[in-house]
GROMACS .gro file of C-alpha atoms in nm:
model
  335
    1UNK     CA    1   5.809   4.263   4.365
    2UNK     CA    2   5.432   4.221   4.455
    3UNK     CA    3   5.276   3.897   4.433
    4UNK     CA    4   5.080   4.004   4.130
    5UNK     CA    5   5.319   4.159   3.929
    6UNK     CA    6   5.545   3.816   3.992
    7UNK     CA    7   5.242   3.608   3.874
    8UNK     CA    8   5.134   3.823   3.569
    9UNK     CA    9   5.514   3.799   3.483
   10UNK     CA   10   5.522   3.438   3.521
   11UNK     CA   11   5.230   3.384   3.317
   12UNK     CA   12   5.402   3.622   3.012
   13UNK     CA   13   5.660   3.419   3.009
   14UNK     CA   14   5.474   3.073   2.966
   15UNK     CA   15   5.265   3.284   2.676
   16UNK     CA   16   5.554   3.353   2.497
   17UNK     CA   17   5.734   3.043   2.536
   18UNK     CA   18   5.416   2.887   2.363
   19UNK     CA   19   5.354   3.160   2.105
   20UNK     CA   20   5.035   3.287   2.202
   21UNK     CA   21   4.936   2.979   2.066
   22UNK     CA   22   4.717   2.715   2.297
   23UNK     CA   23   4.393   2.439   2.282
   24UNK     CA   24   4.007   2.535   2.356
   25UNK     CA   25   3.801   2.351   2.552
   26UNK     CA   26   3.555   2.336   2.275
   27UNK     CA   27   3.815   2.214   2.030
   28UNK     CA   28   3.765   1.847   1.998
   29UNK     CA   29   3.618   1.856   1.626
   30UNK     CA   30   3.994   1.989   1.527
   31UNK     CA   31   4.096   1.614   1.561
   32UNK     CA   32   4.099   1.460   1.237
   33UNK     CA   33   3.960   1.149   1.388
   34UNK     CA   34   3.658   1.310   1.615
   35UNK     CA   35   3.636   1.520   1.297
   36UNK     CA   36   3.573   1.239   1.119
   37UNK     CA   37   3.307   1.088   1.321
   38UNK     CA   38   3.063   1.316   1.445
   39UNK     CA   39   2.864   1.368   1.191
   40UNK     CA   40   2.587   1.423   1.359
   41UNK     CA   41   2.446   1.684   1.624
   42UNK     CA   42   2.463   1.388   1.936
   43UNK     CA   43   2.821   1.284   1.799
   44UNK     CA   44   2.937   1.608   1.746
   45UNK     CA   45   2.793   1.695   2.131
   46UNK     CA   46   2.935   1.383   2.266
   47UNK     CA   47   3.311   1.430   2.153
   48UNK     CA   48   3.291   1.824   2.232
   49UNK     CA   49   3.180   1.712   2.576
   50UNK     CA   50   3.360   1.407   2.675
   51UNK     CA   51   3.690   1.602   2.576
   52UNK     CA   52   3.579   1.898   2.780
   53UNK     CA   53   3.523   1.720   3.046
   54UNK     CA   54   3.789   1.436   3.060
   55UNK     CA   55   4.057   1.514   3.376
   56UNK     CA   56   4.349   1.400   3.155
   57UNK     CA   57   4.452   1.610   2.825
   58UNK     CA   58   4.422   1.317   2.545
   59UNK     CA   59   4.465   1.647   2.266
   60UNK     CA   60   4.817   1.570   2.172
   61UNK     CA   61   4.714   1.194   2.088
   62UNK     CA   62   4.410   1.250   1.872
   63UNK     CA   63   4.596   1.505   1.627
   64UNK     CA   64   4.483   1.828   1.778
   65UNK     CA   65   4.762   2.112   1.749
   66UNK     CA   66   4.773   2.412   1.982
   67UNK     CA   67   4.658   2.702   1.742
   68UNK     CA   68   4.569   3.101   1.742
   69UNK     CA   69   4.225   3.160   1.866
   70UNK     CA   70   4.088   3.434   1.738
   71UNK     CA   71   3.937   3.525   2.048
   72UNK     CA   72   4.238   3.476   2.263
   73UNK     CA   73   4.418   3.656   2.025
   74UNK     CA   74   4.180   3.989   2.113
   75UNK     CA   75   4.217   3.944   2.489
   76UNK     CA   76   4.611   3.919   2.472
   77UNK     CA   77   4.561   4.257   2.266
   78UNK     CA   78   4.364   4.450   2.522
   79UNK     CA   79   4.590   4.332   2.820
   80UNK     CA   80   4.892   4.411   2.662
   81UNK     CA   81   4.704   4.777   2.614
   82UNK     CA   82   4.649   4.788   2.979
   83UNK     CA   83   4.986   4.667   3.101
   84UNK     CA   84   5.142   4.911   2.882
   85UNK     CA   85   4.890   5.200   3.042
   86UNK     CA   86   4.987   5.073   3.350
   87UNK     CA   87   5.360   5.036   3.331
   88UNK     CA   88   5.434   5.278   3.030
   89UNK     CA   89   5.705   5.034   2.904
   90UNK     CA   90   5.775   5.057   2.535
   91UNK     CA   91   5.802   4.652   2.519
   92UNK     CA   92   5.427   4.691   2.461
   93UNK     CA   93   5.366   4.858   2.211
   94UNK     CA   94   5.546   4.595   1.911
   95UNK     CA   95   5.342   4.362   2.082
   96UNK     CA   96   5.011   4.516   2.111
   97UNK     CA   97   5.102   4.578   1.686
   98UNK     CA   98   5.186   4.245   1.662
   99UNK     CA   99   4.831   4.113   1.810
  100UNK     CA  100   4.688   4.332   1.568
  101UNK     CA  101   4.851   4.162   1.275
  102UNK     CA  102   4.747   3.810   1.400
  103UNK     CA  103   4.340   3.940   1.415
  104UNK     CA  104   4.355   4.066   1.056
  105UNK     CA  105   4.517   3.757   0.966
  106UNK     CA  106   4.267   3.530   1.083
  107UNK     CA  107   3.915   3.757   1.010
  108UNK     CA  108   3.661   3.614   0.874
  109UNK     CA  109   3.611   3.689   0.495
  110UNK     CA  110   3.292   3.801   0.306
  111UNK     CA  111   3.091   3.997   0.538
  112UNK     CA  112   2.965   4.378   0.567
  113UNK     CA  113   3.238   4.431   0.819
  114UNK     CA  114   3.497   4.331   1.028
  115UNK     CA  115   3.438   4.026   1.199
  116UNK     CA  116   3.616   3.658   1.348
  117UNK     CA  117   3.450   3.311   1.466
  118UNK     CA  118   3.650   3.042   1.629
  119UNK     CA  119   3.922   2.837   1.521
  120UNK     CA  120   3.725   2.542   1.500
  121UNK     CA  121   3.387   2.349   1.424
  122UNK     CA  122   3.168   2.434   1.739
  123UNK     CA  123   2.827   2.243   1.802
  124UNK     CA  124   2.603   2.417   2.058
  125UNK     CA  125   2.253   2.297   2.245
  126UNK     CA  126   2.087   2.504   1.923
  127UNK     CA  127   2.295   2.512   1.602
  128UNK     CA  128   2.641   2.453   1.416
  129UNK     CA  129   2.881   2.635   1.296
  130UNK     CA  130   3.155   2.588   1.083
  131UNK     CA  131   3.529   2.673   1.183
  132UNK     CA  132   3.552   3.065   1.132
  133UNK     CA  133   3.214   3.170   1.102
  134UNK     CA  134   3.182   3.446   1.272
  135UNK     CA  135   3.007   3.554   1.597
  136UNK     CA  136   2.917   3.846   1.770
  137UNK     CA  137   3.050   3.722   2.082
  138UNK     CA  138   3.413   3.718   1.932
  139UNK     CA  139   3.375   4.027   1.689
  140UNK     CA  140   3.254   4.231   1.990
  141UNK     CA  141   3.600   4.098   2.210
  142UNK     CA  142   3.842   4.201   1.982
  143UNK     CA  143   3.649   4.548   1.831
  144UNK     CA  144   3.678   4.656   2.201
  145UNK     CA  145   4.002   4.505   2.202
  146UNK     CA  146   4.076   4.770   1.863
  147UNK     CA  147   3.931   5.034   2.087
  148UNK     CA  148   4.159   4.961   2.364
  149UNK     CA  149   4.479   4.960   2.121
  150UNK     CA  150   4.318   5.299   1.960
  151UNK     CA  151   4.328   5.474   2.310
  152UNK     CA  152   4.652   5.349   2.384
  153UNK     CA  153   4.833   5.443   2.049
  154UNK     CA  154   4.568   5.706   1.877
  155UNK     CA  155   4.629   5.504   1.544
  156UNK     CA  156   4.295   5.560   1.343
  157UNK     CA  157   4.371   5.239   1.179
  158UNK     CA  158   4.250   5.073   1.526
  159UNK     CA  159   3.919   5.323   1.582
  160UNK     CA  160   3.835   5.236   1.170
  161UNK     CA  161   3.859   4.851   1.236
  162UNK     CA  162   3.626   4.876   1.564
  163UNK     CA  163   3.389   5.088   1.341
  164UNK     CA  164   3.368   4.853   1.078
  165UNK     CA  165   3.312   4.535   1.296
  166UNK     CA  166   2.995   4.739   1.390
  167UNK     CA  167   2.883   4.748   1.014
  168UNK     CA  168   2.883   4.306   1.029
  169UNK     CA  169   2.709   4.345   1.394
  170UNK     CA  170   2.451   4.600   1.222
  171UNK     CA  171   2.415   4.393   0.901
  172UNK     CA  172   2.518   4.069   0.879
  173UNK     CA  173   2.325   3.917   1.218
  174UNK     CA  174   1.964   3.882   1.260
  175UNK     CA  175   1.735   4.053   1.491
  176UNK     CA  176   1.434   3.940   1.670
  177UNK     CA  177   1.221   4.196   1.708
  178UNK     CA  178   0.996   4.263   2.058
  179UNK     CA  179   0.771   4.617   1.949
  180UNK     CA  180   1.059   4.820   1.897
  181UNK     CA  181   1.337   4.638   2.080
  182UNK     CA  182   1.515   4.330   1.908
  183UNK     CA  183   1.811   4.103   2.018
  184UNK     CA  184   2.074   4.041   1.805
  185UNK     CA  185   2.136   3.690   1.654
  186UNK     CA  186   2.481   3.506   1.809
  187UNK     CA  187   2.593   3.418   1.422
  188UNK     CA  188   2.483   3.528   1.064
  189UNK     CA  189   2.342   3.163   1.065
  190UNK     CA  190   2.113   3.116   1.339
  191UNK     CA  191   1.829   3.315   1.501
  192UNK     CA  192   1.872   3.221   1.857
  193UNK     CA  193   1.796   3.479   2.124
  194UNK     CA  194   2.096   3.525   2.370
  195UNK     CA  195   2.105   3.758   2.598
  196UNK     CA  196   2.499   3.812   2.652
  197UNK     CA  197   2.600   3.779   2.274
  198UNK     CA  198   2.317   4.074   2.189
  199UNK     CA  199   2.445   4.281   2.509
  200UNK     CA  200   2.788   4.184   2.375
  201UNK     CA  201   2.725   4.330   2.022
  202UNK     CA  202   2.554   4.652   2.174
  203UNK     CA  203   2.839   4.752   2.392
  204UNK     CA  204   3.056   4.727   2.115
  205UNK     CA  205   2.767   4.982   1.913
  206UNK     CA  206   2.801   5.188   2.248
  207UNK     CA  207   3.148   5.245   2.246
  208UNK     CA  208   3.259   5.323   1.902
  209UNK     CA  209   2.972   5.559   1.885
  210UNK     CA  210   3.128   5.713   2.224
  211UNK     CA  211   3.386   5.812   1.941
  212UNK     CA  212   3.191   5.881   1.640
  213UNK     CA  213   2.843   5.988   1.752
  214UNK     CA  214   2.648   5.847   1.477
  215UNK     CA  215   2.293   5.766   1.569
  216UNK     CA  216   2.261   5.439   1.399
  217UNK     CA  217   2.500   5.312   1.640
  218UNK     CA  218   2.372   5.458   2.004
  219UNK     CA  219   1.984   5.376   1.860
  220UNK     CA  220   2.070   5.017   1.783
  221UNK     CA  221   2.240   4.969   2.098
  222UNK     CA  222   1.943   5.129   2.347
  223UNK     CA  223   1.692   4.911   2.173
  224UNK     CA  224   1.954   4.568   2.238
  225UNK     CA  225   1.968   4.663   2.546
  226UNK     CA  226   1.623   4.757   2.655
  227UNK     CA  227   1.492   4.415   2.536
  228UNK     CA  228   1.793   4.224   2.761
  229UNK     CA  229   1.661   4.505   3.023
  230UNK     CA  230   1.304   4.365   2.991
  231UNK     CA  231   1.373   4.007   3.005
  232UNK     CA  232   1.571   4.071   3.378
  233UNK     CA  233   1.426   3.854   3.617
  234UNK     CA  234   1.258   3.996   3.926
  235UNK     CA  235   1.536   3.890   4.115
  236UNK     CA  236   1.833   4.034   3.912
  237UNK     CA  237   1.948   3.745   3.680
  238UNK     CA  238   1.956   3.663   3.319
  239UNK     CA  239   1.851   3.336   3.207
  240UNK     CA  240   2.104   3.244   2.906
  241UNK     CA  241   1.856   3.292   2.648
  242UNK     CA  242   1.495   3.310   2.619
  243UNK     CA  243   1.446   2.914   2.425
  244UNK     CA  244   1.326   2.649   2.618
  245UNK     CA  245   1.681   2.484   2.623
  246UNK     CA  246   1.841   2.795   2.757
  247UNK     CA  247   1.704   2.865   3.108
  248UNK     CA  248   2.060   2.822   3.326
  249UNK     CA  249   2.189   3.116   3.475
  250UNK     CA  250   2.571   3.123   3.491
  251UNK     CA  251   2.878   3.320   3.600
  252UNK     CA  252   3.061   3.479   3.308
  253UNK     CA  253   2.775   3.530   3.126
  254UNK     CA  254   2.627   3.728   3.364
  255UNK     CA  255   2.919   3.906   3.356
  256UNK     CA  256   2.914   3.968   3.016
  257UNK     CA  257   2.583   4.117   3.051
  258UNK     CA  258   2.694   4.384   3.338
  259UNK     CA  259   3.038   4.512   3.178
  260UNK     CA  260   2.799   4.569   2.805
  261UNK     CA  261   2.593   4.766   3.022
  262UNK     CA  262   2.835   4.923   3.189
  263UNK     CA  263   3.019   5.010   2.827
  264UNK     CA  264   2.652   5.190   2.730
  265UNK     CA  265   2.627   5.396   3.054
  266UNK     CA  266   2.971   5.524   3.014
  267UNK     CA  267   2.972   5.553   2.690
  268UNK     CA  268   2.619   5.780   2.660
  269UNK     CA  269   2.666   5.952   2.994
  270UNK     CA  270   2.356   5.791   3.064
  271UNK     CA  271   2.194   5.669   3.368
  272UNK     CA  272   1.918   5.484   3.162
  273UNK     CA  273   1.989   5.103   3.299
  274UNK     CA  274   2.119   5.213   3.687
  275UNK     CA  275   1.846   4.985   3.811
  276UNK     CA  276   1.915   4.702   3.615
  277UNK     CA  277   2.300   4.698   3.673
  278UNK     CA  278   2.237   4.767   4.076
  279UNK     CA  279   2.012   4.464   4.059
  280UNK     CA  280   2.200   4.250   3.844
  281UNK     CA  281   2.538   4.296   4.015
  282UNK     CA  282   2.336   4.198   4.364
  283UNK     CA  283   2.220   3.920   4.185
  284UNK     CA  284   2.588   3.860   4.096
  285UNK     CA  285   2.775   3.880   4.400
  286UNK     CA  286   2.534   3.718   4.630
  287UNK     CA  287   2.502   3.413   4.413
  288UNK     CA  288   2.828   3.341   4.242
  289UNK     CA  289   3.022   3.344   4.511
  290UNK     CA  290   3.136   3.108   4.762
  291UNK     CA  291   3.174   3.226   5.121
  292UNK     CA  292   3.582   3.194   5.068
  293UNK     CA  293   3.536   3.413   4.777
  294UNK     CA  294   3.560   3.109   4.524
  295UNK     CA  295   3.383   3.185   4.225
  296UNK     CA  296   3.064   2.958   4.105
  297UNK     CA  297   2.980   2.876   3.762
  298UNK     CA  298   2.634   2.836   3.846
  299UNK     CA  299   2.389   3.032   4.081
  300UNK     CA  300   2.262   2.725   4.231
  301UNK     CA  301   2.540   2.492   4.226
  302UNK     CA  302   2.933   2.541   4.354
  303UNK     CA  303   3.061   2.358   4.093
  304UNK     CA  304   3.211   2.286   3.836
  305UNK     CA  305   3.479   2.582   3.956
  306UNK     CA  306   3.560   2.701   3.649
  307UNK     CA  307   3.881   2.917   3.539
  308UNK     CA  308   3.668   3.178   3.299
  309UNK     CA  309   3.385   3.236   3.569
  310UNK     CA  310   3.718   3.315   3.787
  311UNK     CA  311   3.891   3.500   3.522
  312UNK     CA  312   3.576   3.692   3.392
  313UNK     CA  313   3.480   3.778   3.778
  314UNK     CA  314   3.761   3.976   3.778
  315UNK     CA  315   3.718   4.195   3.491
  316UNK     CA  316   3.349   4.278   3.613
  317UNK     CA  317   3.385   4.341   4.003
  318UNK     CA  318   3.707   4.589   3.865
  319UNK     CA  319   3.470   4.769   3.617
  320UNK     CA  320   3.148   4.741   3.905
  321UNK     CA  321   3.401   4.788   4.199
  322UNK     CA  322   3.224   5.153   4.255
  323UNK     CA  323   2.860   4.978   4.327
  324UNK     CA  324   3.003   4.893   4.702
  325UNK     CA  325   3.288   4.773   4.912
  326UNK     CA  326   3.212   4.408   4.835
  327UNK     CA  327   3.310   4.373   4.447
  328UNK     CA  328   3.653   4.529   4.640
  329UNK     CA  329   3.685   4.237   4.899
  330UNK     CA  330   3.608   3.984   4.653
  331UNK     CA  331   3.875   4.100   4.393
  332UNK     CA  332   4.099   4.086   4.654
  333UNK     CA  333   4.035   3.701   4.764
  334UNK     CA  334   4.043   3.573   4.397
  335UNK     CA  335   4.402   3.791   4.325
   0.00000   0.00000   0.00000
């Protein structure tokens, strides 16, 4: 048995032993006493934060409970689709049904389409938003996670609930326009610009339209894209977002950016944002990456090292690996 095969089996097992179920790092304001506290934007910050960031786990004692997240819920979906492409063993496929079930459980109700938010109050540098409310980040996860279960199983059932989380992305969020180009909001209730959660939302467009070529779809998702396009710094990055508040670059969001792009170009056939993925992922791998291979959160710091810019660096250097031979030599030191 390979080494990775032995470690994606251990880590099954722990899932199942724990029910899919688990904590956030963002999931302080579940605590009925932090809860009860932070009513206001610093307190709300300050709890979110300090529990984030504390080296010892003090969930358990403040009355937070290990719980589905919605998101979580659409990645466990989409890898059980690829194990099961990958090892075409029928133990799969009541899973990958049974992921499916959780996500329509826990959607968020009263919106054009299909959509999900988080499992808990989240505070950000910018807004708040209520447990559930839902965000293109996470409706954009798990509709490609639909998409993934649709190629796997060819239920329409799958292909329809993708398709309809593209009505809330088209409806429901707001759009700030630039000429003919506009981002996509990160929530029905703000109007921040952010340039992974609008790529996000347009590879999701992208790909569902890769299926049902409807031009409402593949137009709203060139003009998304060509305003994240024109906001590419000259040397490849992606600040966060375009307010004052929002000028970091980081690791997974930068990822984010690549693999929507990626989704379009494949997607369309197209070879309409070459340039900007070329100089993106050299942005990427020459400043996210330690010399060891140990992945950065930041482009100008080494730490914090942080499990999703690890975890997310693998997903983009597999779908980039074709650009040259070092997304292939950095997979291999972080597996």
């Amino acid at each position: 048995m390979t080494l990775a095969k032995a470690t994606i089996q251990k880590l099954d097992s722990y899932l199942e032993r724990e029910n899919f179920k688990g904590y956030d790092c963002y999931d302080a304001l579940n605590s009925p006493i932090l809860s009860a506290i932070s009513l206001t934007k610093f307190i709300r910050t300050l709890s979110i934060q300090s529990l984030k960031r504390l080296p010892i786990n003090l969930r358990p004692i403040l009355g937070i409970r290990k719980e589905y997240n919605p998101k979580g819920l659409g990645l466990f979906l989409s890898a059980s689709c690829r194990l099961y492409q990958q090892t075409h063993d029928d133990k799969y496929l009541p899973r990958i049904h049974r992921f499916v079930e959780l996500l329509q459980s826990c959607e968020s109700k009263g919106y054009s389409g299909s959509c999900w938010g988080y499992n808990f109050d989240w505070q950000s540098r910018v807004f708040f938003l209520p447990k559930y409310t839902p965000t293109v980040v996470n409706t954009a996860f798990i509709g490609h996670a639909f998409l993934d279960a649709y190629e796997v199983t060819r239920e329409n059932q799958f292909l329809n609930t993708a398709r309809s989380a593209c009505d809330f992305i088209l409806t429901d969020l707001y759009r700030t326009p630039f000429g003919d180009r506009f981002c996509f909001s990160y929530s029905p209730l703000d109007r921040t610009v952010v340039h992974n959660a609008s790529t996000l939302g347009a590879g999701l467009l992208a790909r569902v339209n890769g299926l049902t070529s409807e031009p409402i779809l593949i137009d709203s998702a060139t003009n998304a894209l060509q305003f994240t396009a024109d906001h590419q710094n000259p040397d490849g990055s992606w600040f966060y977002g375009e307010g004052q508040n929002q000028k970091w670059i980081d690791s997974f969001h930068t990822g984010f950016i690549l693999e929507s792009f990626d989704h379009f170009q494949r997607s369309s056939k197209s070879s309409a944002f070459d340039s900007h993925i070329k100089n993106g992922y050299e942005f990427y791998v020459s400043h996210f990456f330690l010399k060891n291979g140990t992945p950065k959160y930041y482009s100008d710091q080494s730490y914090p090292i942080d499990i999703h810019s690890a975890a997310q660096a693998i997903v983009t250097l597999s779908k980039l690996a074709m650009l040259d031979e070092r997304s292939k030599q950095l997979l291999i030191s972080l597996t």
